[in-house]
Amino acid sequence: MRISPTIDLAGAARECWDAIVIGAGPAGSLTACLLARARLKVLLVERKPFPRRKVCGGCLNAQAMASLARAGLDQDVLAIGATRVHTLRLHQRARVASISLTPGLAVSRLALDAALASAALDAGCAFLPETAALVVPEGDQPWREGWRRVSLQHRHEHTTFAAARTVLVADGLAHSSLRECASFRSRVSAAARIGVGGEGDPDAIELRTGSITMAVSRHGYVGAVAVEDGRVNIAAAVDPGFLKACDTTSLAIEAILAEAGVKTGPRVDAIEWMGTIPLTRRLPHPASRGIFVLGDAAGYVEPFTGEGMAWAFAGAEAVVPFVRRAVESHDPRIEHAWVRAYANGIGREQRWCRVVARLLRVTAIVTPLVLLLRRHPGLAGPILAHLAPRTPSADGRIA
């Protein structure tokens, strides 16, 4: 489902926006939707043609579904054919531990992002796809106190500028829209893996109905789940050195699956793979002077059962009252309060997830863990509970 622009560059430049949201992924589109429902004037900007495929596990866990339900969007996701997921099958060295999950859904980002962007448009948000956005550094915009400028370029057209009281950056790991703003530099983990993803035929990888297949090896892990239309969504986190040593991405993925004992179909090597920059990173200060950073752009850790999208939705929900306050008053305490709230909520759960990710790289720990979970799968409950995002305080207080 292609989503057309609702405004052009000239129209975007004429308006004075309450919020410009950069990036139409889960964090950006849900934020834009909720802000528009709060009667703010919102412009949603997406760099690529929309919708588009993304490297993503495709899982909406119970926390993500709860966020969508609070926004009244859970039925929209079901309507696009999302499949139900209730089990994680953890494979390592041909051993399998079957772990029960609180029921969630699996859906491709192509379908999910289109549904969320459509909801934002229905709420009254203006939309500019295929448009590169760049936040203008504050020192270059002394013309209007309390406003931020964003340069916009649609395809190869001339660059124009739009003004907003707040800018919300949700444009992914690289947060390229902030490349001119020196205070927004991510700290990338030296051990960060590369993300790889693709979509295959129903028999591409060994799957069971309602289950996520998770294959863990020395060089990374591969997750697979059935999504709408019977396709299989595949996402992996792979050591950069191993990926480089393999002749093709398919060979790297197949090697990880083989080491874990997961069977593959004959057409895995025909999958069109996409990659990411290094995954694990954090942004020390995800807000400053009218800018709020959300989703993967604010920090990322290798996820396991849908934590990534749950973090995106939790941030989208929580940031709304802070933005509303920032629109009313240019007070730096608002951004400081958001930084604290984010660190104590999503940031705290990402730190725990980072610990689990490190442990899963140690074969001497993973092997007995899988054996233990095969016999006592209920022991996984407390671990998964710690991975669930804690929504930042959503009252917008600055005290």
Coordinates of C-alpha atoms in Angstrom, one line a residue:
M1 CA 0.0 0.0 0.0
R2 CA 1.7 3.1 -1.2
I3 CA 1.1 6.3 0.9
S4 CA 1.1 9.5 -1.1
P5 CA 2.4 12.8 0.3
T6 CA -0.2 15.2 1.7
I7 CA 1.8 18.4 1.3
D8 CA 4.7 19.7 -0.9
L9 CA 7.9 21.4 0.0
A10 CA 6.4 24.9 -0.5
G11 CA 3.5 24.1 1.7
A12 CA 5.7 22.7 4.4
A13 CA 7.8 25.8 4.4
R14 CA 4.8 28.1 4.7
E15 CA 3.5 26.5 7.8
C16 CA 4.7 27.1 11.4
W17 CA 4.7 23.6 12.9
D18 CA 4.3 22.5 16.5
A19 CA 6.4 19.4 15.7
I20 CA 8.3 18.0 12.8
V21 CA 8.8 14.3 13.1
I22 CA 11.7 12.8 11.1
G23 CA 11.3 9.1 10.2
A24 CA 8.1 7.2 9.6
G25 CA 9.1 4.0 11.3
P26 CA 7.2 2.7 14.4
A27 CA 8.5 5.4 16.8
G28 CA 8.1 8.3 14.4
S29 CA 4.6 7.3 13.0
L30 CA 3.1 6.5 16.4
T31 CA 4.6 9.8 17.9
A32 CA 3.2 11.8 15.0
C33 CA -0.2 10.1 15.4
L34 CA -0.4 10.8 19.1
L35 CA 0.8 14.4 18.7
A36 CA -1.8 15.1 16.0
R37 CA -4.5 13.6 18.2
A38 CA -3.4 16.1 20.9
R39 CA -4.3 18.9 18.4
L40 CA -0.7 19.8 17.6
K41 CA 0.2 20.7 14.0
V42 CA 2.6 17.9 12.9
L43 CA 4.7 17.2 9.8
L44 CA 6.0 13.7 9.3
V45 CA 9.0 13.4 7.0
E46 CA 10.4 10.1 5.6
R47 CA 13.6 9.9 3.5
K48 CA 12.6 6.9 1.4
P49 CA 9.7 6.0 -0.8
F50 CA 7.0 4.7 1.5
P51 CA 6.3 2.0 2.6
R52 CA 9.8 0.4 2.5
R53 CA 11.4 -2.8 3.8
K54 CA 13.6 -2.6 6.9
V55 CA 15.9 -5.0 8.7
C56 CA 13.8 -5.9 11.7
G57 CA 12.8 -9.0 13.6
G58 CA 9.1 -8.2 12.9
C59 CA 7.9 -9.2 16.4
L60 CA 5.4 -7.2 18.4
N61 CA 5.6 -8.6 22.0
A62 CA 3.0 -8.2 24.7
Q63 CA 4.4 -4.8 25.7
A64 CA 4.3 -3.5 22.1
M65 CA 0.7 -4.7 21.7
A66 CA -0.3 -3.0 24.9
S67 CA 1.0 0.3 23.5
L68 CA -0.9 -0.2 20.3
A69 CA -4.0 -1.1 22.2
R70 CA -3.8 2.1 24.3
A71 CA -3.5 4.0 21.0
G72 CA -6.5 2.1 19.5
L73 CA -4.3 0.6 16.8
D74 CA -4.1 -3.1 17.7
Q75 CA -7.0 -4.1 15.5
D76 CA -5.4 -2.2 12.6
V77 CA -2.3 -4.5 12.9
L78 CA -4.4 -7.6 13.1
A79 CA -6.3 -6.4 10.0
I80 CA -3.2 -6.5 7.9
G81 CA -2.7 -10.2 8.5
A82 CA -0.2 -10.2 11.4
T83 CA 0.4 -13.7 12.7
R84 CA 0.1 -14.8 16.3
V85 CA 3.3 -15.8 18.2
H86 CA 3.4 -17.5 21.6
T87 CA 6.6 -19.6 21.7
L88 CA 10.4 -19.0 21.3
R89 CA 12.4 -22.0 20.1
L90 CA 16.0 -21.4 21.1
H91 CA 18.4 -23.5 19.0
Q92 CA 22.1 -24.0 19.9
R93 CA 24.3 -26.9 18.9
A94 CA 21.3 -28.9 17.7
R95 CA 19.7 -28.6 21.1
V96 CA 16.3 -26.8 21.4
A97 CA 14.7 -25.1 24.3
S98 CA 11.0 -24.2 23.8
I99 CA 10.0 -21.2 25.9
S100 CA 6.4 -19.9 26.3
L101 CA 5.9 -16.2 25.6
T102 CA 3.1 -13.9 26.5
P103 CA 1.2 -13.9 23.1
G104 CA 2.2 -11.3 20.6
L105 CA 2.2 -10.8 16.8
A106 CA 4.6 -11.0 13.9
V107 CA 4.3 -8.7 10.9
S108 CA 6.6 -7.3 8.2
R109 CA 7.8 -3.7 8.6
L110 CA 6.5 -3.0 5.1
A111 CA 2.9 -3.6 6.3
L112 CA 3.3 -2.4 9.9
D113 CA 4.9 1.0 9.0
A114 CA 2.2 1.6 6.3
A115 CA -0.5 1.0 8.9
L116 CA 1.0 3.3 11.5
A117 CA 1.7 6.1 9.0
S118 CA -1.9 5.8 7.7
A119 CA -3.1 6.2 11.3
A120 CA -0.9 9.4 11.6
L121 CA -2.5 10.8 8.5
D122 CA -6.0 9.9 9.7
A123 CA -5.2 11.9 12.9
G124 CA -4.4 15.0 10.8
C125 CA -0.7 14.7 10.4
A126 CA 0.9 16.1 7.1
F127 CA 3.2 13.7 5.4
L128 CA 6.3 14.2 3.1
P129 CA 7.9 10.9 1.9
E130 CA 11.0 10.7 -0.3
T131 CA 12.3 13.8 1.5
A132 CA 15.7 14.2 3.2
A133 CA 15.6 16.2 6.4
L134 CA 18.5 17.9 8.1
V135 CA 18.2 19.7 11.4
V136 CA 19.9 23.1 11.2
P137 CA 22.4 23.7 14.0
E138 CA 21.1 26.2 16.5
G139 CA 24.0 28.6 15.9
D140 CA 22.9 28.9 12.3
Q141 CA 19.4 30.0 13.1
P142 CA 19.4 33.1 15.3
W143 CA 16.4 34.5 13.5
R144 CA 13.7 33.1 15.8
E145 CA 14.1 32.2 19.5
G146 CA 12.4 29.0 20.6
W147 CA 12.1 27.6 17.1
R148 CA 14.1 25.0 15.2
R149 CA 14.7 24.9 11.4
V150 CA 14.8 21.8 9.3
S151 CA 16.1 21.7 5.7
L152 CA 14.0 19.6 3.4
Q153 CA 14.9 18.2 0.0
H154 CA 12.5 16.1 -2.0
R155 CA 14.4 13.9 -4.4
H156 CA 16.5 16.2 -6.5
E157 CA 14.5 19.4 -6.0
H158 CA 15.9 22.5 -4.4
T159 CA 16.3 22.6 -0.6
T160 CA 13.8 24.5 1.4
F161 CA 13.4 25.1 5.1
A162 CA 10.6 24.4 7.5
A163 CA 10.2 25.8 11.1
A164 CA 8.9 24.0 14.2
R165 CA 8.8 24.6 17.9
T166 CA 10.0 21.0 18.4
V167 CA 11.7 18.4 16.2
L168 CA 11.4 14.7 17.0
V169 CA 14.1 12.6 15.4
A170 CA 13.2 8.9 14.8
D171 CA 15.2 8.2 11.6
G172 CA 17.1 5.1 12.7
L173 CA 20.5 4.0 14.0
A174 CA 22.5 6.6 12.1
H175 CA 20.1 9.5 12.9
S176 CA 21.5 11.2 9.8
S177 CA 19.2 14.2 10.2
L178 CA 21.3 15.3 13.1
R179 CA 24.7 15.0 11.5
E180 CA 25.3 18.8 11.7
C181 CA 24.4 18.9 15.4
A182 CA 27.6 18.0 17.3
S183 CA 25.9 17.3 20.6
F184 CA 24.1 14.3 19.1
R185 CA 26.8 11.8 18.6
S186 CA 26.2 8.1 19.3
R187 CA 28.6 6.0 21.3
V188 CA 29.0 2.7 19.4
S189 CA 30.0 -0.4 21.2
A190 CA 33.3 -1.9 20.1
A191 CA 31.6 -5.3 20.1
A192 CA 28.6 -4.2 18.1
R193 CA 27.3 -6.6 15.5
I194 CA 25.9 -5.9 12.0
G195 CA 22.2 -6.3 11.4
V196 CA 21.1 -8.4 8.4
G197 CA 17.6 -9.1 7.3
G198 CA 15.5 -10.4 4.5
E199 CA 12.2 -12.2 3.6
G200 CA 12.0 -15.7 2.3
D201 CA 9.6 -18.4 1.1
P202 CA 7.5 -20.3 3.7
D203 CA 10.0 -23.2 3.7
A204 CA 13.2 -21.0 3.9
I205 CA 13.9 -21.8 7.5
E206 CA 12.6 -24.5 9.9
L207 CA 9.6 -23.0 11.7
R208 CA 6.7 -24.1 13.8
T209 CA 3.3 -22.4 13.8
G210 CA 3.1 -19.6 16.4
S211 CA 6.9 -19.8 17.1
I212 CA 10.0 -17.7 16.7
T213 CA 13.0 -19.7 15.6
M214 CA 16.2 -18.3 17.3
A215 CA 19.5 -19.8 16.2
V216 CA 22.5 -18.9 18.4
S217 CA 26.1 -19.5 17.3
R218 CA 29.6 -18.3 18.0
H219 CA 29.3 -15.7 15.3
G220 CA 25.9 -14.2 15.9
Y221 CA 22.2 -15.2 16.0
V222 CA 19.4 -15.5 13.4
G223 CA 15.7 -15.1 14.2
A224 CA 12.9 -16.2 11.9
V225 CA 9.1 -15.9 12.1
A226 CA 6.2 -16.2 9.8
V227 CA 4.5 -13.0 8.9
E228 CA 1.5 -12.0 6.8
D229 CA 0.9 -13.9 3.5
G230 CA 2.9 -16.9 4.7
R231 CA 6.3 -15.2 4.1
V232 CA 9.2 -15.7 6.6
N233 CA 10.8 -12.7 8.1
I234 CA 14.5 -13.3 8.9
A235 CA 16.7 -11.0 11.0
A236 CA 20.2 -11.6 12.2
A237 CA 22.9 -9.9 14.3
V238 CA 26.3 -11.0 12.9
D239 CA 29.9 -10.4 13.9
P240 CA 31.4 -8.0 11.3
G241 CA 34.5 -10.1 10.9
F242 CA 32.6 -13.3 10.3
L243 CA 30.3 -11.5 7.8
K244 CA 33.4 -10.2 5.9
A245 CA 35.1 -13.6 5.9
C246 CA 32.1 -15.2 4.2
D247 CA 31.8 -14.8 0.5
T248 CA 28.1 -13.9 0.7
T249 CA 25.6 -12.8 3.3
S250 CA 23.6 -16.0 2.6
L251 CA 26.6 -18.2 3.4
A252 CA 27.1 -16.3 6.8
I253 CA 23.4 -16.8 7.7
E254 CA 23.4 -20.5 6.6
A255 CA 26.6 -21.1 8.6
I256 CA 25.0 -19.7 11.8
L257 CA 21.9 -21.8 11.2
A258 CA 23.8 -24.9 10.5
E259 CA 25.9 -24.5 13.7
A260 CA 22.7 -24.2 15.7
G261 CA 21.2 -27.2 14.0
V262 CA 18.4 -25.3 12.2
K263 CA 17.3 -26.7 8.8
T264 CA 17.1 -24.5 5.8
G265 CA 15.3 -24.7 2.5
P266 CA 16.9 -24.7 -0.9
R267 CA 16.2 -21.0 -1.7
V268 CA 17.9 -19.3 1.3
D269 CA 20.7 -18.1 -1.0
A270 CA 18.1 -16.4 -3.3
I271 CA 16.9 -14.0 -0.5
E272 CA 17.6 -10.4 -1.1
W273 CA 19.5 -9.4 2.1
M274 CA 19.7 -5.9 3.6
G275 CA 22.2 -4.7 6.1
T276 CA 22.7 -2.1 8.8
I277 CA 25.5 -0.1 10.4
P278 CA 26.7 -1.5 13.7
L279 CA 23.8 -2.1 16.0
T280 CA 24.7 -1.6 19.7
R281 CA 25.0 2.1 20.5
R282 CA 23.6 4.7 22.8
L283 CA 23.0 8.5 22.7
P284 CA 24.1 10.0 26.0
H285 CA 21.6 13.0 25.7
P286 CA 18.6 12.2 23.6
A287 CA 17.1 15.8 23.9
S288 CA 18.3 19.3 23.7
R289 CA 17.0 22.7 22.7
G290 CA 13.7 21.6 21.3
I291 CA 15.0 18.3 19.8
F292 CA 13.8 14.9 21.1
V293 CA 15.4 11.7 19.8
L294 CA 13.3 8.5 19.8
G295 CA 13.4 4.9 18.7
D296 CA 16.6 3.3 17.3
A297 CA 18.1 6.8 16.9
A298 CA 18.2 7.2 20.7
G299 CA 20.1 4.0 21.3
Y300 CA 19.9 0.4 20.4
V301 CA 20.8 -3.0 21.8
E302 CA 20.5 -6.4 20.1
P303 CA 16.9 -7.4 20.8
F304 CA 15.5 -10.9 21.2
T305 CA 11.7 -11.2 21.3
G306 CA 10.3 -7.8 20.0
E307 CA 12.0 -5.5 22.5
G308 CA 13.1 -3.1 19.8
M309 CA 9.6 -2.1 18.7
A310 CA 8.3 -2.2 22.2
W311 CA 11.0 0.4 23.1
A312 CA 9.9 2.5 20.1
F313 CA 6.3 2.5 21.1
A314 CA 7.0 3.2 24.8
G315 CA 9.1 6.2 23.8
A316 CA 6.4 7.5 21.5
E317 CA 3.8 7.3 24.2
A318 CA 5.9 8.9 26.9
V319 CA 7.3 11.8 24.9
V320 CA 3.9 13.4 24.1
P321 CA 3.4 15.4 27.3
F322 CA 7.0 16.6 27.2
V323 CA 6.5 17.8 23.6
R324 CA 3.3 19.5 24.5
R325 CA 5.1 21.4 27.3
A326 CA 7.9 22.3 25.0
V327 CA 5.5 23.7 22.5
E328 CA 4.0 25.9 25.1
S329 CA 7.3 27.1 26.7
H330 CA 10.9 27.0 25.6
D331 CA 12.3 25.7 28.9
P332 CA 15.4 23.6 28.9
R333 CA 14.2 21.8 32.0
I334 CA 11.7 20.0 29.8
E335 CA 14.4 18.3 27.7
H336 CA 16.4 17.5 30.9
A337 CA 13.4 15.9 32.4
W338 CA 12.9 13.8 29.2
V339 CA 16.6 12.7 29.3
R340 CA 16.1 11.5 32.9
A341 CA 12.8 9.8 32.2
Y342 CA 14.3 8.0 29.2
A343 CA 17.3 6.8 31.1
N344 CA 15.3 5.5 34.0
G345 CA 12.8 3.8 31.7
I346 CA 13.8 2.5 28.3
G347 CA 17.5 3.1 29.0
R348 CA 17.4 0.9 32.1
E349 CA 15.9 -2.0 30.2
Q350 CA 18.4 -1.6 27.3
R351 CA 21.2 -1.9 29.8
W352 CA 19.8 -5.2 31.0
C353 CA 19.3 -6.4 27.5
R354 CA 22.9 -5.5 26.8
V355 CA 24.0 -7.8 29.6
V356 CA 21.9 -10.7 28.2
A357 CA 23.4 -10.1 24.7
R358 CA 26.9 -10.4 26.1
L359 CA 26.1 -13.6 27.9
L360 CA 24.7 -15.2 24.8
R361 CA 28.1 -14.7 23.1
V362 CA 29.7 -17.1 25.6
T363 CA 29.3 -20.7 24.5
A364 CA 30.3 -21.9 28.0
I365 CA 27.2 -20.1 29.3
V366 CA 24.7 -20.7 26.4
T367 CA 25.1 -24.4 26.2
P368 CA 24.2 -25.2 29.9
L369 CA 21.5 -22.5 29.7
V370 CA 19.8 -24.1 26.8
L371 CA 20.0 -27.5 28.5
L372 CA 18.5 -26.0 31.7
L373 CA 15.7 -24.3 29.8
R374 CA 14.9 -27.5 28.0
R375 CA 14.1 -29.1 31.3
H376 CA 12.7 -26.0 33.1
P377 CA 11.4 -23.6 30.5
G378 CA 9.6 -21.6 33.1
L379 CA 12.9 -20.2 34.3
A380 CA 13.0 -18.0 31.2
G381 CA 10.1 -15.9 32.6
P382 CA 12.1 -13.6 34.9
I383 CA 14.7 -13.0 32.2
L384 CA 12.1 -12.0 29.6
A385 CA 10.3 -9.9 32.2
H386 CA 13.5 -7.8 32.7
L387 CA 13.8 -7.3 29.0
A388 CA 10.3 -5.7 28.8
P389 CA 10.5 -1.9 28.5
R390 CA 9.5 0.3 31.4
T391 CA 7.6 3.2 29.9
P392 CA 9.3 6.5 30.9
S393 CA 7.2 8.7 33.2
A394 CA 4.6 10.2 30.9
D395 CA 3.4 13.2 32.9
G396 CA 5.8 15.7 31.3
R397 CA 6.8 17.2 34.7
I398 CA 10.0 19.3 34.8
A399 CA 10.5 19.5 38.6

